[in-house]
mmCIF file of C-alpha atoms and ligand atoms in Angstrom:
data_model
loop_
_atom_site.group_PDB
_atom_site.id
_atom_site.type_symbol
_atom_site.label_atom_id
_atom_site.label_comp_id
_atom_site.label_asym_id
_atom_site.label_seq_id
_atom_site.Cartn_x
_atom_site.Cartn_y
_atom_site.Cartn_z
ATOM 1 C CA MET E 1 1.180 6.995 -2.758
ATOM 2 C CA SER E 2 -1.024 7.594 0.268
ATOM 3 C CA GLN E 3 0.194 8.062 3.827
ATOM 4 C CA ILE E 4 1.792 4.880 5.098
ATOM 5 C CA ALA E 5 0.098 3.804 8.304
ATOM 6 C CA ALA E 6 2.358 3.665 11.333
ATOM 7 C CA GLU E 7 1.603 -0.017 11.784
ATOM 8 C CA ALA E 8 2.409 -0.877 8.131
ATOM 9 C CA THR E 9 5.473 -3.031 7.707
ATOM 10 C CA ILE E 10 8.439 -1.174 6.331
ATOM 11 C CA GLU E 11 11.316 -3.532 5.757
ATOM 12 C CA LEU E 12 14.928 -2.450 5.647
ATOM 13 C CA ARG E 13 17.582 -4.116 3.490
ATOM 14 C CA HIS E 14 20.623 -3.350 1.419
ATOM 15 C CA PRO E 15 19.907 -2.124 -2.122
ATOM 16 C CA THR E 16 20.494 -4.157 -5.284
ATOM 17 C CA LEU E 17 20.918 -2.967 -8.869
ATOM 18 C CA ALA E 18 17.193 -3.580 -9.365
ATOM 19 C CA ASP E 19 16.503 -0.702 -6.919
ATOM 20 C CA GLY E 20 18.559 1.955 -8.741
ATOM 21 C CA ALA E 21 15.730 3.482 -10.774
ATOM 22 C CA ALA E 22 13.313 3.560 -7.808
ATOM 23 C CA ILE E 23 15.959 5.229 -5.626
ATOM 24 C CA PHE E 24 16.526 7.834 -8.352
ATOM 25 C CA GLN E 25 12.758 8.534 -8.377
ATOM 26 C CA LEU E 26 12.590 8.716 -4.563
ATOM 27 C CA ILE E 27 15.384 11.291 -4.488
ATOM 28 C CA LYS E 28 13.531 13.356 -7.104
ATOM 29 C CA ASP E 29 10.486 13.235 -4.804
ATOM 30 C CA CYS E 30 12.468 14.406 -1.753
ATOM 31 C CA PRO E 31 13.528 18.027 -2.110
ATOM 32 C CA PRO E 32 15.793 19.704 -1.105
ATOM 33 C CA LEU E 33 18.082 16.735 -1.851
ATOM 34 C CA ASP E 34 20.473 17.141 -4.775
ATOM 35 C CA VAL E 35 19.322 14.832 -7.563
ATOM 36 C CA ASN E 36 22.362 12.929 -8.756
ATOM 37 C CA SER E 37 22.333 10.892 -11.959
ATOM 38 C CA ALA E 38 20.595 7.525 -12.247
ATOM 39 C CA TYR E 39 24.069 6.187 -12.989
ATOM 40 C CA ALA E 40 25.333 7.471 -9.614
ATOM 41 C CA TYR E 41 22.552 5.602 -7.771
ATOM 42 C CA LEU E 42 23.321 2.422 -9.731
ATOM 43 C CA LEU E 43 26.966 2.761 -8.724
ATOM 44 C CA LEU E 44 25.971 3.123 -5.076
ATOM 45 C CA CYS E 45 23.851 -0.047 -5.365
ATOM 46 C CA HIS E 46 26.719 -1.841 -7.081
ATOM 47 C CA HIS E 47 29.829 -0.803 -5.130
ATOM 48 C CA PHE E 48 28.472 0.535 -1.839
ATOM 49 C CA ALA E 49 25.432 -1.660 -1.119
ATOM 50 C CA ASP E 50 26.901 -2.786 2.211
ATOM 51 C CA THR E 51 26.836 0.781 3.537
ATOM 52 C CA CYS E 52 23.515 1.810 1.942
ATOM 53 C CA VAL E 53 19.965 0.891 2.916
ATOM 54 C CA VAL E 54 16.542 0.949 1.289
ATOM 55 C CA ALA E 55 13.188 0.870 3.070
ATOM 56 C CA GLU E 56 10.449 -1.064 1.294
ATOM 57 C CA SER E 57 6.714 -1.057 1.914
ATOM 58 C CA ASN E 58 4.459 -3.263 -0.209
ATOM 59 C CA GLY E 59 7.069 -3.454 -2.919
ATOM 60 C CA ARG E 60 7.693 0.332 -3.000
ATOM 61 C CA ILE E 61 10.944 1.989 -2.082
ATOM 62 C CA VAL E 62 10.002 4.602 0.532
ATOM 63 C CA GLY E 63 13.384 5.288 2.102
ATOM 64 C CA PHE E 64 17.054 5.334 1.244
ATOM 65 C CA ILE E 65 20.384 6.236 2.810
ATOM 66 C CA SER E 66 23.655 6.332 0.942
ATOM 67 C CA GLY E 67 26.877 6.218 2.881
ATOM 68 C CA TYR E 68 30.427 4.953 2.831
ATOM 69 C CA VAL E 69 33.563 4.730 4.913
ATOM 70 C CA PRO E 70 36.003 7.279 3.430
ATOM 71 C CA PRO E 71 39.209 5.462 2.365
ATOM 72 C CA GLN E 72 41.414 7.749 4.445
ATOM 73 C CA GLN E 73 39.122 7.812 7.498
ATOM 74 C CA PRO E 74 38.407 4.204 8.480
ATOM 75 C CA ASP E 75 37.002 5.323 11.859
ATOM 76 C CA THR E 76 34.244 7.386 10.205
ATOM 77 C CA PHE E 77 30.970 6.535 8.481
ATOM 78 C CA PHE E 78 30.028 9.278 6.033
ATOM 79 C CA VAL E 79 26.270 9.604 5.556
ATOM 80 C CA TRP E 80 25.629 11.139 2.148
ATOM 81 C CA GLN E 81 21.873 11.314 1.411
ATOM 82 C CA VAL E 82 18.943 10.417 3.634
ATOM 83 C CA ALA E 83 15.482 10.233 2.088
ATOM 84 C CA ALA E 84 12.162 9.236 3.607
ATOM 85 C CA HIS E 85 9.175 9.554 1.263
ATOM 86 C CA ARG E 86 6.806 12.239 2.561
ATOM 87 C CA ASP E 87 4.128 9.579 3.151
ATOM 88 C CA ALA E 88 6.476 7.702 5.485
ATOM 89 C CA ARG E 89 7.828 10.614 7.539
ATOM 90 C CA GLY E 90 7.388 11.316 11.209
ATOM 91 C CA GLN E 91 7.468 7.627 12.168
ATOM 92 C CA GLY E 92 11.145 7.304 12.974
ATOM 93 C CA LEU E 93 12.069 5.838 9.570
ATOM 94 C CA GLY E 94 15.130 8.081 9.148
ATOM 95 C CA GLN E 95 16.333 7.028 12.576
ATOM 96 C CA ARG E 96 15.625 3.344 11.914
ATOM 97 C CA MET E 97 17.621 3.391 8.669
ATOM 98 C CA LEU E 98 20.592 5.072 10.388
ATOM 99 C CA ARG E 99 20.573 2.489 13.180
ATOM 100 C CA PHE E 100 20.263 -0.342 10.630
ATOM 101 C CA LEU E 101 23.458 0.860 8.945
ATOM 102 C CA LEU E 102 25.313 1.235 12.241
ATOM 103 C CA ASP E 103 24.507 -2.434 12.971
ATOM 104 C CA GLN E 104 26.236 -3.649 9.777
ATOM 105 C CA PRO E 105 29.619 -5.411 9.856
ATOM 106 C CA ALA E 106 30.861 -2.977 7.181
ATOM 107 C CA VAL E 107 30.817 -0.139 9.723
ATOM 108 C CA SER E 108 31.637 -2.068 12.892
ATOM 109 C CA GLY E 109 34.986 -0.273 13.195
ATOM 110 C CA VAL E 110 33.677 3.278 13.136
ATOM 111 C CA CYS E 111 33.357 5.637 16.093
ATOM 112 C CA TYR E 112 32.273 8.803 14.234
ATOM 113 C CA ILE E 113 29.547 9.738 11.774
ATOM 114 C CA ASP E 114 30.123 12.620 9.400
ATOM 115 C CA THR E 115 27.406 14.188 7.311
ATOM 116 C CA THR E 116 26.673 17.543 5.742
ATOM 117 C CA VAL E 117 23.558 19.667 6.166
ATOM 118 C CA SER E 118 22.442 22.991 4.806
ATOM 119 C CA PRO E 119 21.680 25.603 7.472
ATOM 120 C CA SER E 120 17.953 25.656 6.596
ATOM 121 C CA ASN E 121 17.304 21.889 6.674
ATOM 122 C CA GLU E 122 15.607 21.594 10.073
ATOM 123 C CA PRO E 123 14.287 18.011 9.622
ATOM 124 C CA SER E 124 17.771 16.769 8.793
ATOM 125 C CA ARG E 125 19.327 18.641 11.715
ATOM 126 C CA ALA E 126 16.665 17.268 14.075
ATOM 127 C CA MET E 127 17.265 13.741 12.843
ATOM 128 C CA PHE E 128 21.034 13.893 13.413
ATOM 129 C CA ALA E 129 20.591 15.626 16.786
ATOM 130 C CA ARG E 130 18.334 12.742 17.833
ATOM 131 C CA LEU E 131 20.931 10.214 16.662
ATOM 132 C CA ALA E 132 23.690 11.917 18.683
ATOM 133 C CA LYS E 133 21.415 11.835 21.733
ATOM 134 C CA THR E 134 20.626 8.158 21.252
ATOM 135 C CA LEU E 135 24.327 7.361 20.910
ATOM 136 C CA GLU E 136 24.981 9.500 24.032
ATOM 137 C CA THR E 137 27.693 11.460 22.306
ATOM 138 C CA HIS E 138 28.585 14.888 20.929
ATOM 139 C CA LEU E 139 27.538 16.617 17.737
ATOM 140 C CA GLU E 140 29.906 19.264 16.426
ATOM 141 C CA GLU E 141 29.354 21.584 13.508
ATOM 142 C CA SER E 142 32.046 23.121 11.309
ATOM 143 C CA GLU E 143 32.562 24.623 7.862
ATOM 144 C CA LEU E 144 32.937 22.322 4.859
ATOM 145 C CA PHE E 145 31.447 23.305 1.478
ATOM 146 C CA SER E 146 30.751 27.022 1.026
ATOM 147 C CA ALA E 147 28.035 28.172 -1.392
ATOM 148 C CA THR E 148 30.678 29.534 -3.779
ATOM 149 C CA MET E 149 32.360 26.111 -4.041
ATOM 150 C CA PHE E 150 29.291 24.853 -5.923
ATOM 151 C CA GLY E 151 30.082 27.305 -8.715
ATOM 152 C CA PRO E 152 28.442 30.420 -10.105
ATOM 153 C CA GLY E 153 24.707 30.081 -10.747
ATOM 154 C CA ALA E 154 24.453 26.802 -8.838
ATOM 155 C CA GLU E 155 22.188 28.421 -6.227
ATOM 156 C CA HIS E 156 23.253 25.805 -3.737
ATOM 157 C CA GLU E 157 23.240 26.592 -0.031
ATOM 158 C CA GLU E 158 26.441 26.012 1.888
ATOM 159 C CA GLU E 159 26.820 22.562 3.470
ATOM 160 C CA LYS E 160 28.079 22.440 7.051
ATOM 161 C CA LEU E 161 29.889 19.383 8.340
ATOM 162 C CA LEU E 162 28.200 17.624 11.275
ATOM 163 C CA ARG E 163 30.477 15.250 13.163
ATOM 164 C CA ILE E 164 28.840 12.880 15.632
ATOM 165 C CA GLY E 165 31.023 10.974 18.092
ATOM 166 C CA PRO E 166 32.992 9.420 19.494
ATOM 167 C CA PHE E 167 30.781 6.419 20.161
ATOM 168 C CA ASN E 168 31.287 2.759 20.737
ATOM 169 C CA LEU E 169 29.132 0.396 18.713
ATOM 170 C CA GLY E 170 30.130 -2.451 20.997
HETATM 171 C C1 COA Q 201 15.058 14.317 6.955
HETATM 172 C C2 COA Q 201 14.139 13.110 6.797
HETATM 173 C C3 COA Q 201 14.941 11.941 6.211
HETATM 174 C C4 COA Q 201 13.588 12.724 8.197
HETATM 175 O O1 COA Q 201 12.866 11.509 8.055
HETATM 176 P P1 COA Q 201 11.848 10.994 9.188
HETATM 177 O O2 COA Q 201 11.695 9.526 8.994
HETATM 178 O O3 COA Q 201 10.601 11.803 9.157
HETATM 179 O O4 COA Q 201 12.659 11.338 10.515
HETATM 180 P P2 COA Q 201 12.460 10.635 11.935
HETATM 181 O O5 COA Q 201 10.989 10.306 12.115
HETATM 182 O O6 COA Q 201 13.429 9.514 12.088
HETATM 183 O O7 COA Q 201 12.812 11.821 12.917
HETATM 184 C C5 COA Q 201 14.009 11.889 13.646
HETATM 185 C C6 COA Q 201 13.971 13.127 14.499
HETATM 186 O O8 COA Q 201 13.904 14.297 13.678
HETATM 187 C C7 COA Q 201 12.742 15.066 14.003
HETATM 188 N N1 COA Q 201 12.155 15.589 12.759
HETATM 189 C C8 COA Q 201 11.869 14.892 11.658
HETATM 190 N N2 COA Q 201 11.277 15.690 10.738
HETATM 191 C C9 COA Q 201 11.201 16.921 11.316
HETATM 192 C C10 COA Q 201 10.677 18.173 10.885
HETATM 193 N N3 COA Q 201 10.097 18.306 9.667
HETATM 194 N N4 COA Q 201 10.793 19.232 11.721
HETATM 195 C C11 COA Q 201 11.367 19.099 12.943
HETATM 196 N N5 COA Q 201 11.855 17.921 13.414
HETATM 197 C C12 COA Q 201 11.768 16.865 12.622
HETATM 198 C C13 COA Q 201 11.806 14.085 14.646
HETATM 199 O O9 COA Q 201 10.896 14.764 15.520
HETATM 200 C C14 COA Q 201 12.749 13.202 15.409
HETATM 201 O O10 COA Q 201 13.205 13.825 16.584
HETATM 202 P P3 COA Q 201 12.738 13.279 18.041
HETATM 203 O O11 COA Q 201 13.032 11.816 18.054
HETATM 204 O O12 COA Q 201 13.598 14.057 18.950
HETATM 205 O O13 COA Q 201 11.292 13.582 18.109
HETATM 206 C C15 COA Q 201 12.928 13.417 5.866
HETATM 207 O O14 COA Q 201 12.266 14.569 6.363
HETATM 208 C C16 COA Q 201 13.329 13.675 4.406
HETATM 209 O O15 COA Q 201 13.491 12.735 3.608
HETATM 210 N N6 COA Q 201 13.441 14.971 4.039
HETATM 211 C C17 COA Q 201 13.776 15.360 2.662
HETATM 212 C C18 COA Q 201 15.193 15.013 2.285
HETATM 213 C C19 COA Q 201 16.218 15.571 3.267
HETATM 214 O O16 COA Q 201 16.222 16.752 3.582
HETATM 215 N N7 COA Q 201 17.111 14.673 3.736
HETATM 216 C C20 COA Q 201 18.143 15.022 4.721
HETATM 217 C C21 COA Q 201 19.344 15.605 4.111
HETATM 218 S S1 COA Q 201 20.584 14.379 3.780
#
């Protein structure tokens, strides 16, 4: 896929089961994201479509966010994976997808966003810092998943918890 021109139309919508395989491929194309199973992405499309988004350009899936409201934290939207294809980066797509999800009825009751980031993922950190600024609220960082929790030989960086809020979606 060649660079997507800034003026090209990228449409946002909730995913359907028909998007599962393309989302799986997008995640494979977006290191350093963990590649979960194709089954996991189908489940997200099936059970969590209301809190997930895909970005489509000329019939191709070029962006995806998975998220959900944790059952025991109804005031929080947990953002799991954010992917923008490399040809669609630097145009605010990550930000647009986050805002799209915050506009959905399924998250209208939340006043915090939680997500996890590895210490070395600068693009992800920059994207969430920008979101906190736009929402005119705080961003706090704390420990969550240590590298050892991923198990021996996993070679997985630690994942810090970023908590953004409180905010009022109006
Ligand atoms: C992280 C990612 C989704 C950002 O997508 P994007 O559409 O390019 O991000 P945006 O254009 O919305 O940028 C949002 C902010 O982050 C900043 N940013 C984005 N990429 C950056 C980079 N590589 N280095 C520094 N800052 C960066 C932007 O400058 C912008 O900040 P600003 O508004 O203050 O200028 C994309 O780089 C990606 O898919 N990376 C691989 C997968 C990944 O690491 N996902 C995040 C972990 S869940």
